[in-house]
Short mmCIF file of C-alpha atoms in Angstrom, two decimals:
data_model
loop_
_atom_site.label_atom_id
_atom_site.label_comp_id
_atom_site.label_asym_id
_atom_site.label_seq_id
_atom_site.Cartn_x
_atom_site.Cartn_y
_atom_site.Cartn_z
CA MET A 1405 -13.89 -2.99 7.68
CA PRO A 1406 -10.90 -0.79 6.76
CA THR A 1407 -7.49 -2.27 7.61
CA ARG A 1408 -4.91 -0.12 9.39
CA TYR A 1409 -1.25 -0.27 8.34
CA LEU A 1410 1.44 0.81 10.80
CA THR A 1411 4.90 2.31 10.49
CA ALA A 1412 7.86 0.72 12.27
CA ASP A 1413 7.79 3.43 14.95
CA GLU A 1414 4.07 2.91 15.55
CA VAL A 1415 4.69 -0.81 16.01
CA ARG A 1416 7.47 -0.13 18.52
CA ASP A 1417 5.26 2.30 20.45
CA ALA A 1418 2.48 -0.29 20.63
CA GLU A 1419 4.92 -2.95 21.82
CA ARG A 1420 6.37 -0.67 24.50
CA ALA A 1421 2.86 0.06 25.71
CA SER A 1422 2.44 -3.67 26.31
CA GLY A 1423 4.71 -3.34 29.36
CA ASP A 1424 5.42 -6.63 31.11
CA LEU A 1425 4.36 -8.68 28.09
CA LEU A 1426 7.36 -7.25 26.26
CA ALA A 1427 9.77 -7.27 29.19
CA ASN A 1428 9.17 -10.87 30.27
CA GLY A 1429 9.37 -12.33 26.77
CA THR A 1430 5.69 -13.21 26.46
CA LEU A 1431 5.31 -11.30 23.20
CA MET A 1432 8.29 -13.11 21.67
CA ARG A 1433 7.03 -16.55 22.69
CA ARG A 1434 3.60 -15.80 21.26
CA ALA A 1435 5.15 -14.45 18.07
CA ALA A 1436 7.37 -17.52 17.71
CA HIS A 1437 4.40 -19.81 18.18
CA GLY A 1438 2.55 -17.93 15.44
CA VAL A 1439 5.50 -18.35 13.07
CA ALA A 1440 5.77 -22.05 13.90
CA GLN A 1441 2.06 -22.55 13.29
CA ALA A 1442 2.34 -20.84 9.91
CA VAL A 1443 5.16 -23.20 8.93
CA VAL A 1444 3.13 -26.18 10.17
CA GLY A 1445 0.23 -25.04 8.03
CA GLU A 1446 2.46 -24.90 4.95
CA LEU A 1447 3.97 -28.33 5.65
CA ASN A 1448 0.55 -29.86 6.24
CA ARG A 1449 -0.44 -28.84 2.73
CA THR A 1450 2.18 -31.23 1.38
CA GLY A 1451 2.22 -34.22 3.72
CA GLY A 1452 2.52 -33.15 7.34
CA CYS A 1453 5.34 -32.14 9.69
CA TYR A 1454 7.04 -35.23 11.07
CA GLY A 1455 10.24 -36.08 9.25
CA ARG A 1456 10.32 -32.83 7.28
CA SER A 1457 13.24 -30.40 7.31
CA VAL A 1458 13.24 -26.67 7.97
CA GLY A 1459 16.02 -24.09 7.89
CA VAL A 1460 16.20 -20.82 9.74
CA VAL A 1461 18.36 -17.86 8.75
CA VAL A 1462 19.08 -15.96 11.94
CA GLY A 1463 20.13 -12.35 12.26
CA ALA A 1464 20.88 -10.36 15.38
CA GLY A 1465 18.18 -9.19 17.74
CA ASP A 1466 14.57 -10.06 18.38
CA ASN A 1467 13.67 -11.02 14.83
CA GLY A 1468 16.27 -13.77 15.00
CA GLY A 1469 14.94 -14.70 18.44
CA ASP A 1470 11.43 -15.15 17.06
CA ALA A 1471 12.84 -17.40 14.34
CA LEU A 1472 14.92 -19.51 16.74
CA PHE A 1473 12.04 -20.07 19.18
CA ALA A 1474 9.78 -20.98 16.24
CA ALA A 1475 12.35 -23.46 14.93
CA ALA A 1476 12.67 -24.97 18.42
CA GLU A 1477 8.92 -25.58 18.51
CA LEU A 1478 9.09 -27.22 15.09
CA ALA A 1479 11.98 -29.44 16.22
CA ARG A 1480 9.89 -30.65 19.15
CA ARG A 1481 7.26 -31.71 16.62
CA GLY A 1482 9.67 -33.98 14.78
CA VAL A 1483 10.98 -31.52 12.21
CA ALA A 1484 14.70 -31.54 11.44
CA ALA A 1485 15.73 -27.94 12.13
CA HIS A 1486 18.89 -26.32 10.80
CA ALA A 1487 20.07 -22.79 11.56
CA VAL A 1488 22.60 -20.47 10.00
CA LEU A 1489 23.69 -17.73 12.39
CA LEU A 1490 24.67 -14.64 10.43
CA ALA A 1491 26.08 -12.99 13.55
CA ALA A 1492 26.77 -15.81 16.02
CA ASP A 1493 27.95 -13.48 18.78
CA LYS A 1494 24.71 -11.47 18.53
CA ALA A 1495 22.20 -14.30 18.22
CA HIS A 1496 19.34 -14.14 20.73
CA PRO A 1497 20.76 -16.10 23.72
CA ALA A 1498 17.52 -17.60 25.05
CA GLY A 1499 16.29 -18.42 21.56
CA LEU A 1500 19.55 -20.15 20.67
CA ARG A 1501 19.49 -22.19 23.90
CA ALA A 1502 15.91 -23.28 23.22
CA PHE A 1503 16.80 -24.21 19.64
CA ARG A 1504 19.75 -26.36 20.67
CA ALA A 1505 17.85 -27.94 23.56
CA ALA A 1506 15.12 -29.04 21.14
CA GLY A 1507 17.67 -30.78 18.93
CA GLY A 1508 18.21 -28.06 16.35
CA ARG A 1509 21.52 -27.96 14.52
CA VAL A 1510 23.63 -24.90 13.86
CA ASP A 1511 25.35 -25.18 10.47
CA ASP A 1512 27.67 -23.02 8.39
CA ALA A 1513 25.28 -23.43 5.45
CA LEU A 1514 21.76 -24.74 5.00
CA PRO A 1515 21.50 -28.23 3.52
CA ALA A 1516 19.83 -28.80 0.18
CA GLY A 1517 16.29 -30.09 -0.08
CA LEU A 1518 14.72 -28.16 2.79
CA ASP A 1519 10.94 -28.06 2.85
CA ALA A 1520 10.77 -24.56 4.33
CA VAL A 1521 13.04 -21.76 5.46
CA ILE A 1522 12.28 -19.09 8.06
CA ASP A 1523 13.62 -15.62 7.30
CA GLY A 1524 14.71 -14.22 10.66
CA VAL A 1525 17.43 -11.93 9.35
CA VAL A 1526 16.02 -8.48 10.08
CA GLY A 1527 12.56 -7.23 10.92
CA ILE A 1528 10.96 -3.82 10.80
CA GLY A 1529 14.24 -2.14 11.77
CA GLY A 1530 16.07 -3.37 8.70
CA ARG A 1531 17.37 -0.85 6.18
CA GLY A 1532 18.82 -1.50 2.77
CA PRO A 1533 19.50 -4.74 0.90
CA LEU A 1534 20.54 -8.11 2.27
CA ARG A 1535 24.18 -8.29 3.18
CA PRO A 1536 26.29 -10.70 1.13
CA ALA A 1537 26.26 -13.55 3.66
CA ALA A 1538 22.46 -13.53 3.95
CA ALA A 1539 22.00 -13.06 0.22
CA ALA A 1540 24.17 -16.11 -0.46
CA VAL A 1541 22.05 -18.29 1.84
CA PHE A 1542 18.78 -17.37 0.14
CA ALA A 1543 20.28 -17.56 -3.34
CA GLY A 1544 21.23 -21.17 -2.63
CA LEU A 1545 17.72 -22.34 -1.73
CA ASP A 1546 15.91 -24.84 -3.92
CA PRO A 1547 13.18 -23.11 -5.95
CA GLU A 1548 10.45 -25.22 -4.34
CA THR A 1549 11.50 -24.37 -0.77
CA ILE A 1550 8.77 -22.42 1.03
CA VAL A 1551 10.02 -19.16 2.56
CA VAL A 1552 8.26 -17.84 5.66
CA ALA A 1553 9.31 -14.34 6.73
CA VAL A 1554 9.13 -13.11 10.30
CA ASP A 1555 7.38 -9.73 10.36
CA LEU A 1556 8.73 -8.64 6.97
CA PRO A 1557 10.85 -10.11 4.16
CA SER A 1558 14.43 -8.99 4.78
CA GLY A 1559 15.54 -6.32 2.35
CA VAL A 1560 12.11 -4.66 2.19
CA ASP A 1561 11.72 -1.27 3.88
CA ALA A 1562 9.02 -1.43 6.54
CA ASP A 1563 7.69 2.08 5.98
CA THR A 1564 8.12 2.78 2.27
CA GLY A 1565 7.79 -0.74 0.89
CA GLU A 1566 10.96 -0.21 -1.16
CA VAL A 1567 12.27 -3.57 -2.37
CA HIS A 1568 16.04 -3.49 -2.28
CA THR A 1569 18.31 -5.74 -4.32
CA PRO A 1570 18.95 -8.35 -3.12
CA SER A 1571 16.02 -9.08 -0.83
CA VAL A 1572 13.91 -12.01 0.29
CA ARG A 1573 10.80 -13.02 -1.61
CA ALA A 1574 8.48 -14.69 0.89
CA ASP A 1575 5.66 -17.12 0.23
CA VAL A 1576 4.19 -16.28 3.64
CA THR A 1577 4.87 -13.36 5.95
CA VAL A 1578 3.85 -13.69 9.60
CA THR A 1579 3.37 -10.41 11.43
CA PHE A 1580 2.04 -9.46 14.83
CA GLY A 1581 -0.81 -7.31 16.07
CA PHE A 1582 -1.31 -5.15 13.00
CA PRO A 1583 -0.04 -5.25 9.41
CA ARG A 1584 2.82 -2.95 8.46
CA ARG A 1585 2.86 -0.44 5.62
CA ALA A 1586 5.18 -2.61 3.56
CA HIS A 1587 2.70 -5.49 3.62
CA LEU A 1588 0.53 -3.28 1.43
CA LEU A 1589 3.12 -1.33 -0.51
CA ALA A 1590 5.31 -4.37 -1.25
CA ALA A 1591 2.58 -7.00 -1.26
CA PRO A 1592 4.05 -9.15 -4.09
CA ARG A 1593 7.27 -9.55 -2.08
CA CYS A 1594 5.44 -10.54 1.11
CA GLY A 1595 3.28 -13.33 -0.28
CA ARG A 1596 0.36 -14.27 1.94
CA VAL A 1597 0.35 -12.10 5.06
CA VAL A 1598 -0.77 -13.73 8.31
CA VAL A 1599 -1.48 -11.38 11.22
CA ILE A 1600 -1.13 -13.00 14.66
CA ASP A 1601 -2.70 -11.52 17.78
CA ILE A 1602 0.01 -11.62 20.45
CA GLY A 1603 -1.54 -9.11 22.85
CA ILE A 1604 -0.22 -5.83 21.48
CA GLY A 1605 -2.56 -2.97 22.34
CA ASP A 1606 -4.13 -0.57 19.88
CA PRO A 1607 -1.66 2.03 18.59
CA VAL A 1608 -2.26 5.73 18.35
CA GLU A 1609 -4.00 6.69 15.13
CA PRO A 1610 -1.42 6.07 12.41
CA ALA A 1611 -0.67 8.50 9.61
CA VAL A 1612 -1.56 5.94 6.96
CA ARG A 1613 -4.76 4.95 8.59
CA GLN A 1614 -6.39 2.31 6.53
CA LEU A 1615 -6.83 0.36 3.37
CA ILE A 1616 -10.23 1.05 1.85
CA SER A 1617 -11.71 -1.86 -0.05
CA TYR A 1618 -14.56 -1.73 -2.53
CA SER A 1619 -16.91 -3.09 0.12
CA ASP A 1620 -15.80 -0.37 2.57
CA ALA A 1621 -16.53 2.34 0.01
CA GLU A 1622 -19.87 0.78 -0.79
CA ILE A 1623 -21.01 1.27 2.81
CA ASP A 1624 -20.65 5.06 2.52
CA TRP A 1625 -21.77 5.34 -1.09
CA PRO A 1626 -24.73 7.77 -1.26
CA VAL A 1627 -27.98 6.03 -2.05
CA PRO A 1628 -30.85 8.15 -3.39
CA GLY A 1629 -33.69 8.63 -0.96
CA PRO A 1630 -37.40 9.01 -1.69
CA ALA A 1631 -37.19 12.82 -1.61
CA ASP A 1632 -34.00 13.15 -3.69
CA ASP A 1633 -33.82 14.68 -7.14
CA LYS A 1634 -31.03 15.21 -9.65
CA TYR A 1635 -29.77 18.28 -7.81
CA THR A 1636 -29.68 16.76 -4.32
CA GLN A 1637 -27.82 13.78 -5.78
CA GLY A 1638 -25.27 16.09 -7.39
CA VAL A 1639 -24.69 17.50 -10.86
CA VAL A 1640 -21.26 16.68 -12.29
CA GLY A 1641 -19.80 18.71 -15.11
CA VAL A 1642 -17.19 17.11 -17.37
CA ILE A 1643 -14.72 19.02 -19.51
CA ALA A 1644 -12.77 16.48 -21.50
CA GLY A 1645 -11.87 15.33 -24.97
CA SER A 1646 -11.08 17.16 -28.18
CA HIS A 1647 -11.34 16.61 -31.91
CA ARG A 1648 -8.24 14.43 -31.61
CA TYR A 1649 -9.34 12.56 -28.49
CA PRO A 1650 -13.15 12.24 -28.45
CA GLY A 1651 -12.84 8.92 -26.64
CA ALA A 1652 -11.57 10.70 -23.52
CA ALA A 1653 -14.81 12.67 -23.39
CA ILE A 1654 -16.89 9.50 -23.76
CA LEU A 1655 -14.96 7.66 -21.04
CA ALA A 1656 -15.00 10.54 -18.57
CA SER A 1657 -18.70 11.24 -19.08
CA GLY A 1658 -19.51 7.56 -18.80
CA ALA A 1659 -17.61 7.38 -15.52
CA ALA A 1660 -19.68 10.25 -14.12
CA VAL A 1661 -22.89 8.52 -15.19
CA THR A 1662 -21.79 5.20 -13.72
CA ALA A 1663 -20.86 6.86 -10.42
CA THR A 1664 -24.60 7.58 -10.00
CA SER A 1665 -24.42 11.34 -9.87
CA GLY A 1666 -27.88 12.84 -10.19
CA MET A 1667 -27.06 14.45 -13.51
CA THR A 1668 -24.04 14.66 -15.81
CA ARG A 1669 -23.31 17.65 -18.02
CA TYR A 1670 -20.61 17.65 -20.69
CA VAL A 1671 -18.80 20.63 -22.18
CA GLY A 1672 -16.53 20.30 -25.19
CA SER A 1673 -16.10 19.55 -28.86
CA ALA A 1674 -17.07 15.88 -28.50
CA HIS A 1675 -20.62 16.66 -27.38
CA ALA A 1676 -22.22 14.72 -30.22
CA GLU A 1677 -20.11 11.63 -29.58
CA VAL A 1678 -20.84 11.74 -25.84
CA VAL A 1679 -24.60 11.94 -26.32
CA SER A 1680 -24.53 9.11 -28.85
CA HIS A 1681 -23.00 6.85 -26.20
CA PHE A 1682 -24.78 8.28 -23.15
CA PRO A 1683 -28.05 9.97 -24.13
CA GLU A 1684 -28.74 10.87 -20.51
CA VAL A 1685 -25.81 13.33 -20.54
CA VAL A 1686 -26.73 16.96 -21.16
CA ALA A 1687 -24.04 18.21 -23.55
CA ALA A 1688 -22.99 21.61 -24.82
CA PRO A 1689 -20.03 22.84 -26.87
CA ASP A 1690 -19.28 25.89 -24.72
CA LEU A 1691 -18.89 26.52 -20.99
CA ALA A 1692 -21.34 29.42 -21.14
CA ASP A 1693 -24.08 26.94 -22.10
CA ALA A 1694 -23.21 24.33 -19.48
CA GLY A 1695 -26.04 25.10 -17.08
CA ARG A 1696 -26.02 24.39 -13.38
CA VAL A 1697 -23.05 22.31 -12.17
CA GLN A 1698 -22.09 21.39 -8.60
CA ALA A 1699 -18.68 19.82 -9.22
CA TRP A 1700 -16.29 19.61 -12.17
CA VAL A 1701 -14.06 16.96 -13.72
CA VAL A 1702 -11.50 18.62 -16.00
CA GLY A 1703 -8.66 17.39 -18.13
CA PRO A 1704 -8.76 14.06 -19.96
CA GLY A 1705 -7.86 14.62 -23.61
CA MET A 1706 -8.68 18.33 -23.52
CA GLY A 1707 -5.24 19.48 -24.71
CA THR A 1708 -2.84 21.97 -23.17
CA ASP A 1709 -3.12 24.95 -25.52
CA ALA A 1710 -4.12 28.49 -24.59
CA ALA A 1711 -7.84 27.75 -24.97
CA ALA A 1712 -7.62 24.73 -22.67
CA THR A 1713 -5.65 26.76 -20.13
CA ALA A 1714 -8.23 29.54 -20.16
CA LEU A 1715 -11.04 27.03 -19.71
CA LEU A 1716 -9.30 25.39 -16.76
CA ARG A 1717 -8.62 28.76 -15.18
CA THR A 1718 -12.30 29.73 -15.43
CA VAL A 1719 -13.40 26.51 -13.74
CA LEU A 1720 -10.80 26.82 -10.98
CA ASP A 1721 -11.82 30.43 -10.35
CA SER A 1722 -15.25 29.15 -9.28
CA ASP A 1723 -16.11 28.08 -5.75
CA LEU A 1724 -16.99 24.54 -6.85
CA PRO A 1725 -15.13 21.29 -6.16
CA VAL A 1726 -12.86 20.39 -9.09
CA LEU A 1727 -11.15 17.13 -10.02
CA VAL A 1728 -8.03 17.89 -12.09
CA ASP A 1729 -6.73 15.08 -14.29
CA ALA A 1730 -4.55 14.32 -17.32
CA ASP A 1731 -3.95 17.36 -19.57
CA ALA A 1732 -5.22 19.69 -16.85
CA LEU A 1733 -2.44 18.37 -14.60
CA THR A 1734 0.11 19.27 -17.26
CA ILE A 1735 -1.26 22.81 -17.32
CA VAL A 1736 -1.12 22.99 -13.52
CA SER A 1737 2.48 21.76 -13.52
CA ASN A 1738 3.36 24.95 -15.40
CA GLU A 1739 1.08 27.15 -13.29
CA PRO A 1740 0.84 25.68 -9.76
CA GLY A 1741 -0.87 28.83 -8.54
CA LEU A 1742 -4.03 27.72 -10.32
CA VAL A 1743 -4.70 25.19 -7.57
CA ALA A 1744 -2.30 25.85 -4.68
CA GLY A 1745 -4.23 27.19 -1.72
CA ARG A 1746 -7.55 27.08 -3.56
CA ALA A 1747 -10.41 27.47 -1.07
CA ALA A 1748 -12.84 25.05 -2.72
CA PRO A 1749 -12.13 21.30 -2.60
CA THR A 1750 -9.58 20.36 -5.24
CA LEU A 1751 -8.54 16.83 -6.19
CA LEU A 1752 -5.44 16.10 -8.28
CA THR A 1753 -5.25 12.59 -9.75
CA PRO A 1754 -1.74 12.08 -11.17
CA HIS A 1755 0.06 8.92 -12.18
CA ALA A 1756 3.79 8.77 -11.39
CA GLY A 1757 4.85 10.68 -14.50
CA GLU A 1758 2.31 13.45 -13.95
CA PHE A 1759 3.32 13.61 -10.29
CA ALA A 1760 6.94 14.16 -11.34
CA ARG A 1761 5.87 17.02 -13.58
CA LEU A 1762 3.87 18.60 -10.77
CA THR A 1763 6.68 18.41 -8.22
CA GLY A 1764 9.77 18.58 -10.39
CA SER A 1765 11.10 15.29 -9.04
CA GLU A 1766 10.34 11.58 -9.25
CA VAL A 1767 7.97 10.02 -6.74
CA GLY A 1768 10.80 7.86 -5.39
CA ALA A 1769 10.60 4.88 -3.08
CA ASP A 1770 8.65 6.65 -0.33
CA ARG A 1771 5.37 7.22 -2.16
CA VAL A 1772 3.48 7.84 1.08
CA SER A 1773 5.66 10.78 2.12
CA ALA A 1774 5.74 12.15 -1.41
CA VAL A 1775 1.97 12.30 -1.81
CA ALA A 1776 1.48 13.65 1.72
CA ASP A 1777 4.02 16.42 1.12
CA LEU A 1778 2.43 17.62 -2.12
CA ALA A 1779 -1.07 17.62 -0.63
CA ALA A 1780 0.02 19.58 2.43
CA ARG A 1781 2.13 22.10 0.47
CA TRP A 1782 -0.59 22.93 -2.02
CA GLY A 1783 -3.59 22.50 0.28
CA VAL A 1784 -5.31 20.04 -2.05
CA THR A 1785 -6.27 16.39 -2.07
CA VAL A 1786 -3.89 14.23 -4.11
CA LEU A 1787 -4.76 10.79 -5.45
CA LEU A 1788 -1.55 9.12 -6.64
CA LYS A 1789 -2.39 6.29 -9.00
CA GLY A 1790 -0.49 3.02 -9.04
CA ARG A 1791 -0.76 -0.63 -8.09
CA ILE A 1792 -1.62 0.76 -4.68
CA THR A 1793 -3.49 4.06 -5.03
CA LEU A 1794 -2.69 6.57 -2.29
CA VAL A 1795 -4.94 9.47 -1.28
CA ALA A 1796 -3.66 12.37 0.83
CA ASP A 1797 -5.93 15.12 2.12
CA PRO A 1798 -4.91 18.80 2.41
CA SER A 1799 -3.55 18.22 5.93
CA GLY A 1800 -1.13 15.62 4.56
CA ARG A 1801 -2.96 12.68 6.11
CA VAL A 1802 -2.85 9.64 3.83
#
C-alpha cells in the first residue's frame, strides 16, 4: 500500500485537529512512551535495560518535552538517565519535573560511555544546522552510542530533507502518526524510521501524497486479457541511438520490450544492432517507415544536431504521448516551446544536470518544489531521477 509523507504544516494541522488529545498532553505522553519503547528495543538487543545509561539532549519546546518524558520512563525502568538542557529556561516544565522525579540527572555535559542518546533538540519546526552547543554534545558521543531521534534528526529540514552541517545522524528515528517528507528524502540520516500511532487523525490530502513501491506499481500494471492484441496492449516507438552510441538504442528498445508493451518499433541508425539483440522489435532506419505507433520514447544517444532536432520536432508535433529523455532533453532546454503547453501527454525524465539545463538553475535542496514548479509551468509530467525519484504531474502535484 502506498505510504503518505507529510509536510511540517500538514503534521501541525493533523495535531490541531486532535483537539483535547493535544491540549491535555495525551499526544505528548503517547509520543514519549513510543520513544522510550524504541530505546528499550535497542537496549534489549545488547543485554537489556536495567543498569544501562541513556543521555537526552533537550531543546526548547515540545520536542524536548517528548524526550524528557521518554527519559523519565526509562529511569523508572532502572536506566541511568542524564540530560543536557540546551535552553534551561525554555525546557518543557512538566517534562523536566517528571524527569527529575524519576531520578534523572541534569548535567552540563553528557558522560562518556552512554548506551544510547535521545535527540530532543528540535523537531519538525527546526531550520538550519545544529547550533554550536548542540553540535558539541553530539560530536562528543562515543561512536558506538545509539542515537534515537524524536520525530526527525536535528539539523535535517522536515520538508526538503536538506541535511545541514552539522546535523544529527540517527540510528533510529521515532515519529508519530505519519512519516514526514524528510524520512524519505533524507533516509540515510534518519536510520530506521519507527512510526507510532498516538491518535492523530488523518490529514488532508498532502501535496506529496505517497511513496510508490514496486509492489504498488505491480498492482496497477496492465495484464493482457484474452481478447487483447498487440495494439490494445500498446505500440511503443523508440527513437534512440546513433552510429556513435548504438548501445543506447539497444537499451531503450530492450526496456520497451521488457515493459510488456504489445509491440515495440525502433527508428534510427542502429536498427540492425537492435534487431540482433531483440528480434521481436520491428525496426526501420527512417521515421517515414516506422508504421503505427501509439506512444514515443525519444532521446537516448540520438545526438543534438539539426537532424535530431528536426526528428524530435516531428514527433512532438503529433498528438501522441511522448517520453523525452537524454539528448532530447538537451534539445528541449534550448527550445522549451517544443514541449511547454503541449496538449498530448508529455513526460520529461531528467537527472539533476539535465534538470538544471532545462530550468537554468540547480535543483537545490528543495527537490519537491523544484520538480513541481517545472511541471506546472510547462504543463508536462516531470520525472526527476535520483536516489529518490520524484514525479510531478502537469498540475504540480508530486
